[in-house]
């Protein structure tokens, strides 16, 4: 976990390249592997190395089958982050599928609802430019519904996951091209705390 902490510290200081070395070292700890895949993907995302970022998110999905509540939640985070890669690459239909899958697993995945809303708004603009005016209002309506869904989630409530004995707090970071992505932070306040993380572990 010390390697993971150091990787997070470097990532937050704007040095994702150095963070990668520490995430890779921390990956030797099996309970942390799905979570480290997620954060490694975020480091590659920040560097805009989409092939490597997508591979990390897919590894998180492969090693974290959505069987239990926490696994479903983590699965949804990786789906959202992978969706932002596909969206940035112009694979809009695939991105929409990934965001929809994230929401199916975790209805409180507010970033997935937000991104779906943006996709509908962008689609409305494309339809308008193509002269298909009748199709624009339904896209706007779907977008507003998704934005409202995102706003209904109190995302400031802490969500904490247990990886072995390490509590990891769910946070958001800004990746490449301004996309918000999910990130897991193992900070000392939670490592040293005794009760708050236990109470929050079941949220989200």
PDB file of C-alpha atoms in Angstrom:
ATOM      1  CA  UNK A   1       0.000   0.000   0.000  1.00  0.00           C
ATOM      2  CA  UNK A   2       2.959   2.349   0.476  1.00  0.00           C
ATOM      3  CA  UNK A   3       3.717   2.052  -3.244  1.00  0.00           C
ATOM      4  CA  UNK A   4       0.083   2.767  -4.046  1.00  0.00           C
ATOM      5  CA  UNK A   5       0.098   5.825  -1.771  1.00  0.00           C
ATOM      6  CA  UNK A   6       3.224   7.140  -3.442  1.00  0.00           C
ATOM      7  CA  UNK A   7       1.735   6.578  -6.873  1.00  0.00           C
ATOM      8  CA  UNK A   8      -1.365   8.540  -5.887  1.00  0.00           C
ATOM      9  CA  UNK A   9       0.761  11.319  -4.464  1.00  0.00           C
ATOM     10  CA  UNK A  10       2.722  11.663  -7.706  1.00  0.00           C
ATOM     11  CA  UNK A  11      -0.447  11.469  -9.788  1.00  0.00           C
ATOM     12  CA  UNK A  12      -2.022  14.296  -7.788  1.00  0.00           C
ATOM     13  CA  UNK A  13       1.148  16.359  -8.191  1.00  0.00           C
ATOM     14  CA  UNK A  14       0.717  16.155 -11.950  1.00  0.00           C
ATOM     15  CA  UNK A  15       3.355  13.492 -12.599  1.00  0.00           C
ATOM     16  CA  UNK A  16       1.396  10.503 -13.955  1.00  0.00           C
ATOM     17  CA  UNK A  17       4.467   9.084 -15.680  1.00  0.00           C
ATOM     18  CA  UNK A  18       6.326   8.646 -12.369  1.00  0.00           C
ATOM     19  CA  UNK A  19       3.134   7.406 -10.722  1.00  0.00           C
ATOM     20  CA  UNK A  20       3.024   4.484 -13.157  1.00  0.00           C
ATOM     21  CA  UNK A  21       6.219   2.960 -11.752  1.00  0.00           C
ATOM     22  CA  UNK A  22       4.760   2.898  -8.241  1.00  0.00           C
ATOM     23  CA  UNK A  23       1.418   1.523  -9.394  1.00  0.00           C
ATOM     24  CA  UNK A  24       3.232  -1.280 -11.201  1.00  0.00           C
ATOM     25  CA  UNK A  25       5.224  -2.086  -8.061  1.00  0.00           C
ATOM     26  CA  UNK A  26       2.042  -2.089  -5.961  1.00  0.00           C
ATOM     27  CA  UNK A  27       0.373  -4.501  -8.394  1.00  0.00           C
ATOM     28  CA  UNK A  28       2.325  -7.322  -6.730  1.00  0.00           C
ATOM     29  CA  UNK A  29      -0.235  -7.146  -3.886  1.00  0.00           C
ATOM     30  CA  UNK A  30      -3.159  -9.305  -5.146  1.00  0.00           C
ATOM     31  CA  UNK A  31      -5.980  -7.626  -3.140  1.00  0.00           C
ATOM     32  CA  UNK A  32      -5.085  -4.286  -4.701  1.00  0.00           C
ATOM     33  CA  UNK A  33      -4.753  -5.421  -8.312  1.00  0.00           C
ATOM     34  CA  UNK A  34      -8.190  -4.400  -9.712  1.00  0.00           C
ATOM     35  CA  UNK A  35      -7.907  -1.016  -8.017  1.00  0.00           C
ATOM     36  CA  UNK A  36      -4.372  -0.480  -9.233  1.00  0.00           C
ATOM     37  CA  UNK A  37      -5.416  -1.354 -12.782  1.00  0.00           C
ATOM     38  CA  UNK A  38      -8.001   1.431 -12.519  1.00  0.00           C
ATOM     39  CA  UNK A  39      -5.490   4.031 -11.309  1.00  0.00           C
ATOM     40  CA  UNK A  40      -2.825   2.893 -13.774  1.00  0.00           C
ATOM     41  CA  UNK A  41      -5.400   3.403 -16.486  1.00  0.00           C
ATOM     42  CA  UNK A  42      -5.966   6.910 -15.134  1.00  0.00           C
ATOM     43  CA  UNK A  43      -2.247   7.682 -15.346  1.00  0.00           C
ATOM     44  CA  UNK A  44      -2.195   6.544 -18.977  1.00  0.00           C
ATOM     45  CA  UNK A  45      -5.400   8.515 -19.548  1.00  0.00           C
ATOM     46  CA  UNK A  46      -3.757  11.683 -18.202  1.00  0.00           C
ATOM     47  CA  UNK A  47      -0.803  11.071 -20.549  1.00  0.00           C
ATOM     48  CA  UNK A  48      -3.328  10.342 -23.318  1.00  0.00           C
ATOM     49  CA  UNK A  49      -2.023   6.932 -24.157  1.00  0.00           C
ATOM     50  CA  UNK A  50      -5.458   5.489 -24.929  1.00  0.00           C
ATOM     51  CA  UNK A  51      -4.377   1.980 -25.876  1.00  0.00           C
ATOM     52  CA  UNK A  52      -2.626   1.446 -22.544  1.00  0.00           C
ATOM     53  CA  UNK A  53      -5.412   3.173 -20.595  1.00  0.00           C
ATOM     54  CA  UNK A  54      -8.066   0.964 -22.182  1.00  0.00           C
ATOM     55  CA  UNK A  55      -5.987  -2.160 -21.500  1.00  0.00           C
ATOM     56  CA  UNK A  56      -5.765  -1.258 -17.807  1.00  0.00           C
ATOM     57  CA  UNK A  57      -9.499  -0.620 -17.501  1.00  0.00           C
ATOM     58  CA  UNK A  58     -10.220  -3.899 -19.280  1.00  0.00           C
ATOM     59  CA  UNK A  59      -7.850  -5.712 -16.897  1.00  0.00           C
ATOM     60  CA  UNK A  60      -9.791  -4.198 -13.995  1.00  0.00           C
ATOM     61  CA  UNK A  61     -13.001  -5.558 -15.520  1.00  0.00           C
ATOM     62  CA  UNK A  62     -11.479  -9.005 -16.140  1.00  0.00           C
ATOM     63  CA  UNK A  63     -10.054  -9.360 -12.612  1.00  0.00           C
ATOM     64  CA  UNK A  64     -13.102  -7.929 -10.875  1.00  0.00           C
ATOM     65  CA  UNK A  65     -16.193  -9.887 -11.999  1.00  0.00           C
ATOM     66  CA  UNK A  66     -19.390  -8.130 -10.840  1.00  0.00           C
ATOM     67  CA  UNK A  67     -20.540 -10.810  -8.424  1.00  0.00           C
ATOM     68  CA  UNK A  68     -20.804  -8.890  -5.134  1.00  0.00           C
ATOM     69  CA  UNK A  69     -21.843  -5.322  -4.343  1.00  0.00           C
ATOM     70  CA  UNK A  70     -18.337  -3.895  -4.091  1.00  0.00           C
ATOM     71  CA  UNK A  71     -17.249  -5.710  -7.249  1.00  0.00           C
ATOM     72  CA  UNK A  72     -20.245  -4.349  -9.151  1.00  0.00           C
ATOM     73  CA  UNK A  73     -19.400  -0.843  -7.976  1.00  0.00           C
ATOM     74  CA  UNK A  74     -15.740  -1.124  -9.021  1.00  0.00           C
ATOM     75  CA  UNK A  75     -16.819  -2.686 -12.318  1.00  0.00           C
ATOM     76  CA  UNK A  76     -18.982   0.368 -13.002  1.00  0.00           C
ATOM     77  CA  UNK A  77     -16.030   2.698 -12.363  1.00  0.00           C
ATOM     78  CA  UNK A  78     -13.879   0.892 -14.917  1.00  0.00           C
ATOM     79  CA  UNK A  79     -16.734   0.909 -17.432  1.00  0.00           C
ATOM     80  CA  UNK A  80     -17.147   4.671 -17.029  1.00  0.00           C
ATOM     81  CA  UNK A  81     -13.436   5.366 -17.392  1.00  0.00           C
ATOM     82  CA  UNK A  82     -13.182   3.082 -20.427  1.00  0.00           C
ATOM     83  CA  UNK A  83     -16.182   4.866 -21.906  1.00  0.00           C
ATOM     84  CA  UNK A  84     -14.371   8.198 -21.753  1.00  0.00           C
ATOM     85  CA  UNK A  85     -11.487   6.689 -23.743  1.00  0.00           C
ATOM     86  CA  UNK A  86     -13.854   5.412 -26.420  1.00  0.00           C
ATOM     87  CA  UNK A  87     -15.737   8.714 -26.503  1.00  0.00           C
ATOM     88  CA  UNK A  88     -12.510  10.691 -26.933  1.00  0.00           C
ATOM     89  CA  UNK A  89     -11.542   8.344 -29.757  1.00  0.00           C
ATOM     90  CA  UNK A  90     -14.837   9.057 -31.508  1.00  0.00           C
ATOM     91  CA  UNK A  91     -16.407   5.639 -30.815  1.00  0.00           C
ATOM     92  CA  UNK A  92     -19.600   7.265 -29.579  1.00  0.00           C
ATOM     93  CA  UNK A  93     -21.900   4.252 -29.836  1.00  0.00           C
ATOM     94  CA  UNK A  94     -19.446   2.112 -27.898  1.00  0.00           C
ATOM     95  CA  UNK A  95     -19.051   4.855 -25.298  1.00  0.00           C
ATOM     96  CA  UNK A  96     -22.824   5.036 -24.853  1.00  0.00           C
ATOM     97  CA  UNK A  97     -22.948   1.253 -24.379  1.00  0.00           C
ATOM     98  CA  UNK A  98     -20.253   1.414 -21.702  1.00  0.00           C
ATOM     99  CA  UNK A  99     -21.960   4.264 -19.842  1.00  0.00           C
ATOM    100  CA  UNK A 100     -25.266   2.383 -19.981  1.00  0.00           C
ATOM    101  CA  UNK A 101     -23.581  -0.752 -18.625  1.00  0.00           C
ATOM    102  CA  UNK A 102     -22.042   1.270 -15.782  1.00  0.00           C
ATOM    103  CA  UNK A 103     -25.460   2.632 -14.809  1.00  0.00           C
ATOM    104  CA  UNK A 104     -27.051  -0.815 -15.016  1.00  0.00           C
ATOM    105  CA  UNK A 105     -24.553  -2.097 -12.464  1.00  0.00           C
ATOM    106  CA  UNK A 106     -24.527   1.038 -10.338  1.00  0.00           C
ATOM    107  CA  UNK A 107     -27.503   3.420 -10.729  1.00  0.00           C
ATOM    108  CA  UNK A 108     -25.591   5.980  -8.619  1.00  0.00           C
ATOM    109  CA  UNK A 109     -22.789   6.236 -11.201  1.00  0.00           C
ATOM    110  CA  UNK A 110     -23.395   9.945 -11.727  1.00  0.00           C
ATOM    111  CA  UNK A 111     -20.517  10.469 -14.156  1.00  0.00           C
ATOM    112  CA  UNK A 112     -21.992   7.860 -16.501  1.00  0.00           C
ATOM    113  CA  UNK A 113     -25.340   9.685 -16.471  1.00  0.00           C
ATOM    114  CA  UNK A 114     -23.547  12.974 -17.088  1.00  0.00           C
ATOM    115  CA  UNK A 115     -21.584  11.577 -20.040  1.00  0.00           C
ATOM    116  CA  UNK A 116     -24.733  10.033 -21.536  1.00  0.00           C
ATOM    117  CA  UNK A 117     -26.355  13.447 -21.300  1.00  0.00           C
ATOM    118  CA  UNK A 118     -23.458  15.045 -23.159  1.00  0.00           C
ATOM    119  CA  UNK A 119     -23.625  12.393 -25.872  1.00  0.00           C
ATOM    120  CA  UNK A 120     -27.327  13.072 -26.391  1.00  0.00           C
ATOM    121  CA  UNK A 121     -26.676  16.836 -26.574  1.00  0.00           C
ATOM    122  CA  UNK A 122     -23.884  16.338 -29.085  1.00  0.00           C
ATOM    123  CA  UNK A 123     -26.077  14.013 -31.118  1.00  0.00           C
ATOM    124  CA  UNK A 124     -28.791  16.688 -31.160  1.00  0.00           C
ATOM    125  CA  UNK A 125     -26.317  19.168 -32.626  1.00  0.00           C
ATOM    126  CA  UNK A 126     -25.279  16.699 -35.322  1.00  0.00           C
ATOM    127  CA  UNK A 127     -28.908  15.987 -36.233  1.00  0.00           C
ATOM    128  CA  UNK A 128     -29.666  19.709 -36.381  1.00  0.00           C
ATOM    129  CA  UNK A 129     -26.687  20.310 -38.671  1.00  0.00           C
ATOM    130  CA  UNK A 130     -27.857  17.423 -40.879  1.00  0.00           C
ATOM    131  CA  UNK A 131     -31.302  19.026 -41.221  1.00  0.00           C
ATOM    132  CA  UNK A 132     -33.143  16.375 -39.166  1.00  0.00           C
ATOM    133  CA  UNK A 133     -34.851  18.938 -36.945  1.00  0.00           C
ATOM    134  CA  UNK A 134     -37.637  16.622 -35.788  1.00  0.00           C
ATOM    135  CA  UNK A 135     -35.143  14.341 -34.068  1.00  0.00           C
ATOM    136  CA  UNK A 136     -33.540  17.128 -32.028  1.00  0.00           C
ATOM    137  CA  UNK A 137     -36.141  17.618 -29.217  1.00  0.00           C
ATOM    138  CA  UNK A 138     -36.137  13.923 -28.189  1.00  0.00           C
ATOM    139  CA  UNK A 139     -32.341  14.024 -27.903  1.00  0.00           C
ATOM    140  CA  UNK A 140     -32.573  17.161 -25.756  1.00  0.00           C
ATOM    141  CA  UNK A 141     -35.171  15.489 -23.550  1.00  0.00           C
ATOM    142  CA  UNK A 142     -33.004  12.402 -23.065  1.00  0.00           C
ATOM    143  CA  UNK A 143     -30.015  14.619 -22.278  1.00  0.00           C
ATOM    144  CA  UNK A 144     -31.917  16.599 -19.645  1.00  0.00           C
ATOM    145  CA  UNK A 145     -33.181  13.376 -18.068  1.00  0.00           C
ATOM    146  CA  UNK A 146     -29.605  12.117 -17.748  1.00  0.00           C
ATOM    147  CA  UNK A 147     -28.348  15.406 -16.301  1.00  0.00           C
ATOM    148  CA  UNK A 148     -31.202  15.348 -13.775  1.00  0.00           C
ATOM    149  CA  UNK A 149     -30.300  11.772 -12.872  1.00  0.00           C
ATOM    150  CA  UNK A 150     -26.697  12.808 -12.255  1.00  0.00           C
ATOM    151  CA  UNK A 151     -27.791  15.714 -10.047  1.00  0.00           C
ATOM    152  CA  UNK A 152     -29.946  13.422  -7.905  1.00  0.00           C
ATOM    153  CA  UNK A 153     -26.826  11.618  -6.671  1.00  0.00           C
ATOM    154  CA  UNK A 154     -25.159  13.119  -3.616  1.00  0.00           C
ATOM    155  CA  UNK A 155     -21.669  12.382  -4.919  1.00  0.00           C
ATOM    156  CA  UNK A 156     -20.076  14.195  -1.970  1.00  0.00           C
ATOM    157  CA  UNK A 157     -20.994  11.326   0.339  1.00  0.00           C
ATOM    158  CA  UNK A 158     -17.849   9.248   0.863  1.00  0.00           C
ATOM    159  CA  UNK A 159     -17.583   5.857  -0.798  1.00  0.00           C
ATOM    160  CA  UNK A 160     -14.821   3.638   0.529  1.00  0.00           C
ATOM    161  CA  UNK A 161     -13.757   0.228  -0.716  1.00  0.00           C
ATOM    162  CA  UNK A 162     -11.838  -2.447   1.158  1.00  0.00           C
ATOM    163  CA  UNK A 163      -8.880  -4.013  -0.619  1.00  0.00           C
ATOM    164  CA  UNK A 164      -7.566  -6.489   1.903  1.00  0.00           C
ATOM    165  CA  UNK A 165      -6.929  -4.251   4.895  1.00  0.00           C
ATOM    166  CA  UNK A 166      -6.564  -1.080   2.863  1.00  0.00           C
ATOM    167  CA  UNK A 167      -9.483   1.390   2.669  1.00  0.00           C
ATOM    168  CA  UNK A 168      -9.652   3.172  -0.684  1.00  0.00           C
ATOM    169  CA  UNK A 169     -11.735   6.304  -1.079  1.00  0.00           C
ATOM    170  CA  UNK A 170     -13.548   6.977  -4.343  1.00  0.00           C
ATOM    171  CA  UNK A 171     -12.734  10.375  -5.821  1.00  0.00           C
ATOM    172  CA  UNK A 172     -12.831  12.033  -9.232  1.00  0.00           C
ATOM    173  CA  UNK A 173      -9.966  13.392 -11.276  1.00  0.00           C
ATOM    174  CA  UNK A 174      -9.708  15.126 -14.633  1.00  0.00           C
ATOM    175  CA  UNK A 175      -8.154  12.983 -17.343  1.00  0.00           C
ATOM    176  CA  UNK A 176      -7.196  13.855 -20.896  1.00  0.00           C
ATOM    177  CA  UNK A 177      -9.425  16.169 -22.949  1.00  0.00           C
ATOM    178  CA  UNK A 178     -11.192  17.370 -19.796  1.00  0.00           C
ATOM    179  CA  UNK A 179     -13.020  14.116 -19.039  1.00  0.00           C
ATOM    180  CA  UNK A 180     -13.882  13.449 -15.404  1.00  0.00           C
ATOM    181  CA  UNK A 181     -12.844   9.937 -14.384  1.00  0.00           C
ATOM    182  CA  UNK A 182     -13.096   7.858 -11.219  1.00  0.00           C
ATOM    183  CA  UNK A 183      -9.955   7.478  -9.125  1.00  0.00           C
ATOM    184  CA  UNK A 184      -9.215   5.555  -5.912  1.00  0.00           C
ATOM    185  CA  UNK A 185      -7.211   7.276  -3.213  1.00  0.00           C
ATOM    186  CA  UNK A 186      -5.602   5.491  -0.269  1.00  0.00           C
ATOM    187  CA  UNK A 187      -4.863   8.408   2.034  1.00  0.00           C
ATOM    188  CA  UNK A 188      -3.424   8.335   5.518  1.00  0.00           C
ATOM    189  CA  UNK A 189      -6.547   9.797   7.123  1.00  0.00           C
ATOM    190  CA  UNK A 190      -8.430   6.665   6.111  1.00  0.00           C
ATOM    191  CA  UNK A 191      -5.580   4.273   6.821  1.00  0.00           C
ATOM    192  CA  UNK A 192      -5.307   5.649  10.353  1.00  0.00           C
ATOM    193  CA  UNK A 193      -9.049   6.122  10.936  1.00  0.00           C
ATOM    194  CA  UNK A 194     -11.053   3.600  12.826  1.00  0.00           C
ATOM    195  CA  UNK A 195     -14.688   4.056  12.022  1.00  0.00           C
ATOM    196  CA  UNK A 196     -15.638   6.493   9.294  1.00  0.00           C
ATOM    197  CA  UNK A 197     -14.441   4.264   6.497  1.00  0.00           C
ATOM    198  CA  UNK A 198     -16.305   1.278   7.896  1.00  0.00           C
ATOM    199  CA  UNK A 199     -19.547   3.264   7.893  1.00  0.00           C
ATOM    200  CA  UNK A 200     -19.012   4.500   4.359  1.00  0.00           C
ATOM    201  CA  UNK A 201     -17.805   1.218   2.874  1.00  0.00           C
ATOM    202  CA  UNK A 202     -21.296   0.095   1.978  1.00  0.00           C
ATOM    203  CA  UNK A 203     -22.338   3.341   0.306  1.00  0.00           C
ATOM    204  CA  UNK A 204     -22.576   3.910  -3.422  1.00  0.00           C
TER     205      UNK A 204
END
